[in-house]
């Protein structure tokens, strides 16, 4: 959690600098830029928080996806995530090695594996949910409840307009095989990710 606190302190320092900086009159940052900036901040802070559970952001997302629709095949999940099967296999291998998921042969088509959380995976997902809730609270801390709800509605409207799949981070498309198989601790040693 120490790295998450350091990231929050850095973010707080940057915010203080930004507030004290003199903006040029008439210059206003665009909505798309602010979304990208906040998305990057949120993604990196979440990555640091989730690393305390020895998970990557991608692995936590796969756990949520499997929990939403247990028994789905690897192929269907790869399509939903928009990631090549080889990258998904690396994610699934890492989760299976730690006992969080299991692959079962599909009796209707033995070439396909159905994906399920194990009891250990369900326990891990509850811990991930706790981390995610704390993360969301920290990111939106300066907002009143009504503002937070309005922001959520507006962002949902934008996501719908752009055809984003609910609950699926677009970063899966750019995930490397090495990142897919990394542990949360291993992620910390890598160059920080910049996509939200």
Coordinates of N, CA and C in Angstrom, one line a residue:
X1 N 0.8 -1.2 0.0 CA 0.0 0.0 0.0 C 0.9 1.3 0.0
X2 N 2.1 1.1 0.4 CA 3.0 2.2 0.5 C 3.2 2.9 -0.9
X3 N 3.3 2.1 -2.0 CA 3.4 2.7 -3.3 C 2.2 3.4 -3.7
X4 N 1.0 2.9 -3.3 CA -0.3 3.6 -3.6 C -0.3 5.0 -2.9
X5 N 0.2 5.0 -1.6 CA 0.3 6.3 -0.9 C 1.2 7.2 -1.6
X6 N 2.4 6.7 -2.0 CA 3.4 7.5 -2.7 C 2.8 8.1 -4.0
X7 N 2.0 7.3 -4.7 CA 1.4 7.7 -6.0 C 0.4 8.8 -5.7
X8 N -0.4 8.7 -4.6 CA -1.3 9.7 -4.2 C -0.6 11.0 -3.8
X9 N 0.5 10.9 -3.1 CA 1.2 12.1 -2.7 C 1.8 12.8 -3.9
X10 N 2.3 12.0 -4.9 CA 2.8 12.6 -6.1 C 1.7 13.3 -6.9
X11 N 0.5 12.6 -7.0 CA -0.6 13.2 -7.6 C -1.1 14.5 -6.9
X12 N -1.0 14.5 -5.6 CA -1.4 15.7 -4.8 C -0.5 16.8 -5.1
X13 N 0.8 16.5 -5.1 CA 1.9 17.5 -5.4 C 1.7 18.1 -6.8
X14 N 1.4 17.3 -7.7 CA 1.2 17.7 -9.1 C -0.1 18.6 -9.2
X15 N -1.1 18.3 -8.4 CA -2.3 19.1 -8.4 C -2.0 20.5 -7.8
X16 N -1.2 20.5 -6.7 CA -0.9 21.7 -6.1 C -0.1 22.6 -7.0
X17 N 0.9 22.0 -7.8 CA 1.6 22.8 -8.8 C 0.7 23.3 -9.8
X18 N -0.2 22.5 -10.3 CA -1.1 22.9 -11.4 C -2.0 24.0 -11.0
X19 N -2.4 24.0 -9.7 CA -3.3 25.1 -9.2 C -2.6 26.4 -9.1
X20 N -1.3 26.3 -8.7 CA -0.5 27.5 -8.5 C 0.1 28.0 -9.8
X21 N 0.1 27.2 -10.8 CA 0.6 27.6 -12.1 C -0.3 28.7 -12.7
X22 N 0.3 29.6 -13.4 CA -0.5 30.6 -14.1 C -0.9 30.1 -15.5
X23 N -2.2 29.9 -15.7 CA -2.7 29.5 -17.0 C -2.8 30.7 -17.9
X24 N -2.5 30.5 -19.2 CA -2.6 31.6 -20.1 C -4.1 32.0 -20.2
X25 N -4.4 33.3 -20.2 CA -5.8 33.7 -20.4 C -6.4 33.1 -21.7
X26 N -7.6 32.6 -21.6 CA -8.3 32.1 -22.8 C -7.9 30.7 -23.1
X27 N -7.0 30.1 -22.4 CA -6.6 28.7 -22.7 C -7.3 27.8 -21.7
X28 N -7.9 26.8 -22.3 CA -8.7 25.9 -21.4 C -8.3 24.5 -22.0
X29 N -8.1 23.6 -21.1 CA -7.8 22.2 -21.4 C -9.0 21.6 -22.0
X30 N -8.9 20.8 -23.0 CA -10.0 20.1 -23.6 C -10.5 18.9 -22.8
X31 N -11.7 18.6 -23.0 CA -12.3 17.5 -22.2 C -11.6 16.2 -22.5
X32 N -11.3 16.0 -23.8 CA -10.6 14.7 -24.2 C -9.2 14.6 -23.5
X33 N -8.5 15.8 -23.4 CA -7.2 15.8 -22.7 C -7.4 15.4 -21.3
X34 N -8.4 16.1 -20.6 CA -8.6 15.8 -19.2 C -9.0 14.4 -18.9
X35 N -9.8 13.8 -19.8 CA -10.2 12.4 -19.7 C -9.0 11.5 -19.8
X36 N -8.1 11.8 -20.8 CA -6.9 11.0 -21.0 C -6.0 11.1 -19.7
X37 N -5.8 12.4 -19.3 CA -5.0 12.6 -18.1 C -5.5 11.9 -16.9
X38 N -6.8 12.0 -16.6 CA -7.3 11.3 -15.4 C -7.4 9.8 -15.6
X39 N -7.6 9.4 -16.9 CA -7.6 7.9 -17.1 C -6.3 7.3 -16.8
X40 N -5.2 8.0 -17.3 CA -3.9 7.5 -17.0 C -3.6 7.5 -15.5
X41 N -3.9 8.6 -14.9 CA -3.7 8.6 -13.4 C -4.4 7.5 -12.7
X42 N -5.7 7.4 -13.0 CA -6.6 6.3 -12.4 C -6.0 4.9 -12.7
X43 N -5.7 4.7 -13.9 CA -5.2 3.3 -14.3 C -3.9 3.0 -13.5
X44 N -3.0 4.0 -13.5 CA -1.7 3.7 -12.8 C -1.8 3.5 -11.3
X45 N -2.7 4.4 -10.7 CA -2.9 4.2 -9.3 C -3.6 2.9 -9.0
X46 N -4.6 2.5 -9.8 CA -5.2 1.2 -9.6 C -4.2 0.1 -9.8
X47 N -3.3 0.2 -10.7 CA -2.3 -0.8 -10.9 C -1.4 -1.0 -9.7
X48 N -1.1 0.2 -9.1 CA -0.3 0.1 -7.9 C -1.0 -0.5 -6.7
X49 N -2.3 -0.2 -6.6 CA -3.1 -0.7 -5.5 C -3.3 -2.2 -5.6
X50 N -3.6 -2.6 -6.9 CA -4.0 -4.0 -7.1 C -2.7 -4.9 -7.0
X51 N -1.5 -4.3 -7.3 CA -0.3 -5.0 -7.1 C 0.0 -5.5 -5.7
X52 N -0.7 -4.8 -4.7 CA -0.6 -5.3 -3.4 C -1.2 -6.7 -3.2
X53 N -2.1 -7.0 -4.1 CA -2.7 -8.4 -4.1 C -1.9 -9.3 -5.1
X54 N -0.8 -8.9 -5.5 CA 0.0 -9.6 -6.5 C -0.7 -9.9 -7.8
X55 N -1.5 -8.9 -8.2 CA -2.2 -9.0 -9.5 C -1.9 -7.8 -10.4
X56 N -2.1 -8.0 -11.7 CA -2.0 -6.9 -12.6 C -3.4 -6.4 -12.8
X57 N -3.5 -5.2 -13.4 CA -4.9 -4.6 -13.8 C -5.6 -5.6 -14.7
X58 N -4.9 -6.1 -15.7 CA -5.5 -7.0 -16.6 C -6.0 -8.3 -15.9
X59 N -5.3 -8.8 -15.0 CA -5.7 -10.0 -14.3 C -6.9 -9.8 -13.5
X60 N -7.0 -8.6 -12.8 CA -8.2 -8.3 -12.0 C -9.4 -8.1 -12.9
X61 N -9.2 -7.6 -14.1 CA -10.3 -7.4 -15.1 C -10.8 -8.8 -15.6
X62 N -9.9 -9.7 -15.8 CA -10.3 -11.0 -16.2 C -11.1 -11.7 -15.1
X63 N -10.7 -11.6 -13.9 CA -11.5 -12.2 -12.8 C -12.9 -11.6 -12.8
X64 N -13.0 -10.3 -12.9 CA -14.4 -9.7 -13.0 C -15.2 -10.3 -14.2
X65 N -14.5 -10.4 -15.3 CA -15.2 -10.9 -16.5 C -15.7 -12.3 -16.4
X66 N -14.9 -13.2 -15.8 CA -15.2 -14.6 -15.6 C -16.4 -14.6 -14.5
X67 N -16.3 -13.8 -13.5 CA -17.4 -13.8 -12.5 C -18.7 -13.4 -13.1
X68 N -18.7 -12.4 -14.0 CA -19.9 -11.9 -14.6 C -20.6 -13.0 -15.5
X69 N -19.8 -13.8 -16.1 CA -20.4 -14.9 -17.0 C -19.6 -16.2 -16.9
X70 N -19.7 -16.9 -15.8 CA -19.0 -18.2 -15.6 C -19.3 -19.2 -16.7
X71 N -18.3 -20.0 -17.1 CA -18.6 -21.0 -18.1 C -18.3 -20.6 -19.5
X72 N -18.0 -19.3 -19.7 CA -17.7 -18.8 -21.0 C -16.4 -19.4 -21.5
X73 N -16.3 -19.6 -22.8 CA -15.1 -20.1 -23.4 C -14.0 -19.1 -23.5
X74 N -12.7 -19.6 -23.5 CA -11.6 -18.7 -23.7 C -11.7 -17.9 -25.0
X75 N -12.2 -18.5 -26.0 CA -12.4 -17.8 -27.3 C -13.4 -16.6 -27.2
X76 N -14.5 -16.9 -26.6 CA -15.5 -15.9 -26.4 C -15.0 -14.7 -25.5
X77 N -14.3 -15.0 -24.5 CA -13.7 -14.0 -23.6 C -12.7 -13.2 -24.4
X78 N -11.8 -13.8 -25.2 CA -10.8 -13.1 -26.0 C -11.5 -12.1 -26.9
X79 N -12.6 -12.5 -27.5 CA -13.3 -11.6 -28.4 C -13.9 -10.5 -27.6
X80 N -14.5 -10.8 -26.5 CA -15.1 -9.7 -25.7 C -14.1 -8.7 -25.2
X81 N -12.9 -9.2 -24.9 CA -11.8 -8.3 -24.4 C -11.1 -7.6 -25.5
X82 N -11.3 -8.1 -26.8 CA -10.6 -7.5 -27.9 C -9.1 -7.8 -27.9
X83 N -8.7 -8.9 -27.4 CA -7.3 -9.3 -27.3 C -7.1 -10.6 -28.0
X84 N -5.9 -10.8 -28.6 CA -5.6 -12.0 -29.2 C -5.6 -13.2 -28.2
X85 N -5.9 -14.4 -28.6 CA -6.0 -15.5 -27.8 C -4.7 -15.8 -27.0
X86 N -3.6 -15.6 -27.7 CA -2.3 -15.9 -27.0 C -2.1 -15.0 -25.8
X87 N -2.5 -13.8 -25.9 CA -2.4 -12.9 -24.7 C -3.3 -13.3 -23.6
X88 N -4.5 -13.7 -24.0 CA -5.5 -14.1 -23.0 C -5.0 -15.4 -22.3
X89 N -4.4 -16.3 -23.1 CA -3.9 -17.6 -22.5 C -2.9 -17.3 -21.4
X90 N -2.0 -16.3 -21.7 CA -1.0 -16.0 -20.7 C -1.6 -15.4 -19.4
X91 N -2.7 -14.6 -19.5 CA -3.4 -14.1 -18.3 C -4.0 -15.3 -17.6
X92 N -4.7 -16.2 -18.3 CA -5.4 -17.3 -17.7 C -4.4 -18.2 -17.1
X93 N -3.3 -18.5 -17.7 CA -2.2 -19.3 -17.1 C -1.8 -18.8 -15.8
X94 N -1.5 -17.5 -15.7 CA -1.1 -16.9 -14.4 C -2.2 -17.1 -13.3
X95 N -3.4 -16.8 -13.7 CA -4.5 -17.0 -12.7 C -4.7 -18.4 -12.3
X96 N -4.6 -19.3 -13.3 CA -4.8 -20.7 -13.0 C -3.6 -21.2 -12.1
X97 N -2.4 -20.8 -12.3 CA -1.3 -21.2 -11.5 C -1.4 -20.8 -10.0
X98 N -2.1 -19.7 -9.8 CA -2.3 -19.3 -8.4 C -3.6 -19.8 -7.8
X99 N -4.3 -20.7 -8.6 CA -5.5 -21.3 -8.1 C -6.7 -20.5 -8.1
X100 N -6.7 -19.4 -8.9 CA -7.9 -18.5 -8.9 C -9.0 -18.9 -9.9
X101 N -8.6 -19.5 -10.9 CA -9.5 -20.0 -11.9 C -9.3 -21.4 -12.3
X102 N -10.3 -22.0 -12.9 CA -10.1 -23.3 -13.5 C -10.7 -23.4 -14.9
X103 N -10.1 -24.2 -15.7 CA -10.5 -24.4 -17.1 C -11.1 -25.8 -17.1
X104 N -12.4 -25.8 -17.6 CA -13.0 -27.1 -17.7 C -13.3 -27.4 -19.2
X105 N -13.1 -28.6 -19.6 CA -13.4 -29.0 -21.0 C -14.9 -28.8 -21.2
X106 N -15.3 -28.2 -22.3 CA -16.7 -28.1 -22.7 C -17.2 -29.4 -23.2
X107 N -18.2 -30.0 -22.5 CA -18.6 -31.4 -23.0 C -19.2 -31.3 -24.4
X108 N -19.8 -30.2 -24.8 CA -20.4 -30.1 -26.2 C -19.3 -29.9 -27.2
X109 N -18.1 -29.4 -26.8 CA -17.0 -29.2 -27.8 C -15.7 -29.2 -27.0
X110 N -15.1 -30.4 -27.0 CA -13.9 -30.6 -26.2 C -12.7 -29.8 -26.6
X111 N -12.8 -29.1 -27.7 CA -11.7 -28.2 -28.1 C -11.8 -26.9 -27.3
X112 N -12.9 -26.6 -26.7 CA -13.1 -25.4 -25.9 C -13.0 -25.6 -24.4
X113 N -12.5 -24.6 -23.8 CA -12.4 -24.7 -22.3 C -13.3 -23.6 -21.7
X114 N -14.2 -24.1 -20.8 CA -15.0 -23.1 -20.1 C -14.3 -22.6 -18.8
X115 N -14.5 -21.3 -18.5 CA -13.7 -20.7 -17.5 C -14.6 -20.4 -16.2
X116 N -14.0 -20.8 -15.1 CA -14.8 -20.6 -13.8 C -13.8 -20.1 -12.8
X117 N -14.3 -19.3 -11.8 CA -13.5 -19.0 -10.6 C -13.6 -20.1 -9.7
X118 N -12.5 -20.3 -9.0 CA -12.4 -21.3 -7.9 C -12.9 -20.6 -6.6
X119 N -13.0 -21.3 -5.5 CA -13.3 -20.6 -4.3 C -12.2 -19.6 -3.9
X120 N -10.9 -20.0 -4.2 CA -9.8 -19.0 -3.9 C -10.0 -17.8 -4.9
X121 N -10.4 -18.0 -6.1 CA -10.6 -16.9 -7.0 C -11.8 -16.0 -6.5
X122 N -12.8 -16.6 -6.0 CA -13.9 -15.7 -5.5 C -13.5 -14.9 -4.3
X123 N -12.7 -15.5 -3.4 CA -12.1 -14.8 -2.3 C -11.2 -13.6 -2.8
X124 N -10.4 -13.9 -3.8 CA -9.5 -12.9 -4.3 C -10.3 -11.8 -5.0
X125 N -11.4 -12.2 -5.7 CA -12.2 -11.2 -6.3 C -12.9 -10.2 -5.3
X126 N -13.3 -10.8 -4.1 CA -13.8 -9.9 -3.1 C -12.8 -8.9 -2.6
X127 N -11.5 -9.4 -2.5 CA -10.5 -8.4 -2.1 C -10.2 -7.4 -3.2
X128 N -10.3 -7.8 -4.4 CA -10.1 -6.9 -5.5 C -11.3 -5.9 -5.5
X129 N -12.5 -6.3 -5.2 CA -13.6 -5.4 -5.1 C -13.4 -4.3 -4.0
X130 N -12.9 -4.8 -2.9 CA -12.6 -3.8 -1.8 C -11.6 -2.8 -2.3
X131 N -10.5 -3.2 -2.9 CA -9.5 -2.3 -3.4 C -10.1 -1.4 -4.5
X132 N -10.9 -1.9 -5.4 CA -11.5 -1.1 -6.4 C -12.4 0.0 -5.8
X133 N -13.2 -0.4 -4.8 CA -14.1 0.6 -4.2 C -13.3 1.7 -3.5
X134 N -12.2 1.3 -2.8 CA -11.4 2.3 -2.2 C -10.7 3.2 -3.2
X135 N -10.3 2.6 -4.3 CA -9.7 3.4 -5.4 C -10.7 4.4 -6.0
X136 N -11.9 4.0 -6.3 CA -12.9 4.9 -6.8 C -13.2 6.0 -5.8
X137 N -13.3 5.7 -4.6 CA -13.5 6.7 -3.5 C -12.4 7.7 -3.5
X138 N -11.2 7.3 -3.6 CA -10.0 8.2 -3.6 C -10.0 9.1 -4.9
X139 N -10.2 8.5 -6.0 CA -10.2 9.2 -7.3 C -11.3 10.3 -7.3
X140 N -12.5 10.0 -6.8 CA -13.6 10.9 -6.8 C -13.8 11.7 -5.5
X141 N -12.8 11.7 -4.6 CA -12.9 12.3 -3.3 C -13.4 13.7 -3.3
X142 N -12.9 14.6 -4.2 CA -13.3 16.0 -4.2 C -14.8 16.2 -4.6
X143 N -15.4 15.2 -5.1 CA -16.8 15.4 -5.7 C -17.9 15.2 -4.7
X144 N -18.9 16.0 -4.7 CA -20.1 15.7 -3.9 C -20.8 14.5 -4.5
X145 N -21.6 13.8 -3.7 CA -22.3 12.6 -4.2 C -23.1 12.9 -5.5
X146 N -23.8 14.0 -5.6 CA -24.6 14.3 -6.8 C -23.7 14.6 -8.0
X147 N -22.6 15.2 -7.7 CA -21.6 15.5 -8.8 C -21.0 14.1 -9.3
X148 N -20.7 13.3 -8.4 CA -20.2 11.9 -8.7 C -21.2 11.2 -9.6
X149 N -22.4 11.2 -9.2 CA -23.5 10.5 -10.0 C -23.6 11.1 -11.4
X150 N -23.6 12.4 -11.4 CA -23.7 13.1 -12.7 C -22.5 12.8 -13.6
X151 N -21.3 12.8 -13.1 CA -20.1 12.5 -13.8 C -20.2 11.0 -14.3
X152 N -20.7 10.1 -13.5 CA -20.8 8.7 -13.9 C -21.8 8.6 -15.0
X153 N -22.9 9.3 -15.0 CA -23.9 9.3 -16.1 C -23.3 9.8 -17.4
X154 N -22.6 11.0 -17.3 CA -22.0 11.6 -18.5 C -21.0 10.7 -19.1
X155 N -20.1 10.1 -18.3 CA -19.1 9.2 -18.8 C -19.7 8.0 -19.4
X156 N -20.8 7.4 -18.8 CA -21.5 6.3 -19.4 C -22.1 6.6 -20.7
X157 N -22.6 7.9 -20.8 CA -23.2 8.3 -22.1 C -22.1 8.4 -23.2
X158 N -20.9 8.9 -22.8 CA -19.8 9.0 -23.8 C -19.4 7.6 -24.2
X159 N -19.2 6.7 -23.2 CA -18.8 5.3 -23.5 C -19.8 4.6 -24.4
X160 N -21.1 4.8 -24.2 CA -22.1 4.2 -25.0 C -22.0 4.7 -26.4
X161 N -21.8 6.0 -26.6 CA -21.8 6.7 -27.9 C -20.6 6.1 -28.7
X162 N -19.5 5.9 -28.0 CA -18.3 5.4 -28.7 C -18.2 3.9 -28.8
X163 N -19.3 3.2 -28.4 CA -19.4 1.7 -28.6 C -18.4 0.9 -27.7
X164 N -18.1 1.5 -26.5 CA -17.2 0.7 -25.6 C -18.0 -0.4 -24.9
X165 N -17.4 -1.5 -24.8 CA -18.0 -2.6 -24.1 C -18.0 -2.4 -22.6
X166 N -19.2 -2.4 -22.0 CA -19.3 -2.1 -20.5 C -18.4 -3.1 -19.7
X167 N -17.6 -2.6 -18.8 CA -16.8 -3.4 -18.0 C -15.5 -3.9 -18.6
X168 N -15.2 -3.5 -19.9 CA -14.0 -4.1 -20.5 C -13.1 -2.9 -20.8
X169 N -11.9 -2.9 -20.3 CA -10.9 -1.9 -20.5 C -10.3 -2.0 -21.9
X170 N -10.2 -1.0 -22.6 CA -9.7 -1.1 -24.0 C -8.2 -1.4 -24.0
X171 N -7.5 -1.4 -22.9 CA -6.1 -1.7 -22.8 C -5.7 -3.1 -23.1
X172 N -6.7 -4.0 -23.1 CA -6.4 -5.4 -23.4 C -5.9 -5.6 -24.8
X173 N -6.3 -4.7 -25.7 CA -5.9 -4.8 -27.1 C -4.4 -4.6 -27.3
X174 N -3.8 -3.7 -26.4 CA -2.4 -3.4 -26.5 C -1.5 -4.2 -25.5
X175 N -2.1 -5.1 -24.8 CA -1.4 -5.9 -23.8 C -0.4 -6.8 -24.5
X176 N 0.9 -6.8 -24.0 CA 1.9 -7.8 -24.5 C 1.7 -9.1 -23.8
X177 N 2.3 -10.1 -24.3 CA 2.3 -11.5 -23.7 C 3.0 -11.4 -22.4
X178 N 4.1 -10.7 -22.3 CA 4.9 -10.6 -21.1 C 4.0 -9.9 -20.0
X179 N 3.3 -8.8 -20.3 CA 2.5 -8.1 -19.4 C 1.3 -9.0 -18.9
X180 N 0.8 -9.8 -19.8 CA -0.3 -10.7 -19.5 C 0.1 -11.7 -18.5
X181 N 1.3 -12.2 -18.5 CA 1.7 -13.3 -17.6 C 2.4 -12.8 -16.4
X182 N 2.6 -11.4 -16.3 CA 3.3 -10.9 -15.1 C 2.5 -10.9 -13.9
X183 N 3.2 -10.9 -12.8 CA 2.5 -10.8 -11.5 C 2.3 -9.3 -11.2
X184 N 1.5 -9.0 -10.2 CA 1.3 -7.6 -9.9 C 2.6 -7.0 -9.4
X185 N 3.4 -7.7 -8.7 CA 4.7 -7.2 -8.2 C 5.6 -7.0 -9.4
X186 N 5.6 -7.9 -10.4 CA 6.4 -7.7 -11.6 C 6.0 -6.5 -12.3
X187 N 4.8 -6.1 -12.3 CA 4.3 -4.9 -13.0 C 5.0 -3.7 -12.5
X188 N 5.3 -3.7 -11.2 CA 5.9 -2.5 -10.6 C 7.3 -2.2 -11.1
X189 N 7.9 -3.3 -11.5 CA 9.3 -3.1 -12.0 C 9.3 -2.6 -13.4
X190 N 8.2 -2.7 -14.1 CA 8.2 -2.3 -15.5 C 7.9 -0.8 -15.6
X191 N 8.1 -0.3 -16.8 CA 7.8 1.1 -17.2 C 6.3 1.3 -16.9
X192 N 6.0 2.4 -16.3 CA 4.5 2.7 -16.0 C 3.7 2.7 -17.3
X193 N 2.5 2.1 -17.2 CA 1.6 2.1 -18.4 C 1.0 3.5 -18.5
X194 N 0.8 3.9 -19.8 CA 0.2 5.3 -20.0 C -1.2 5.2 -20.5
X195 N -1.7 4.1 -20.8 CA -3.1 4.1 -21.3 C -4.0 3.9 -20.1
X196 N -5.2 4.5 -20.3 CA -6.2 4.5 -19.2 C -7.0 3.3 -19.2

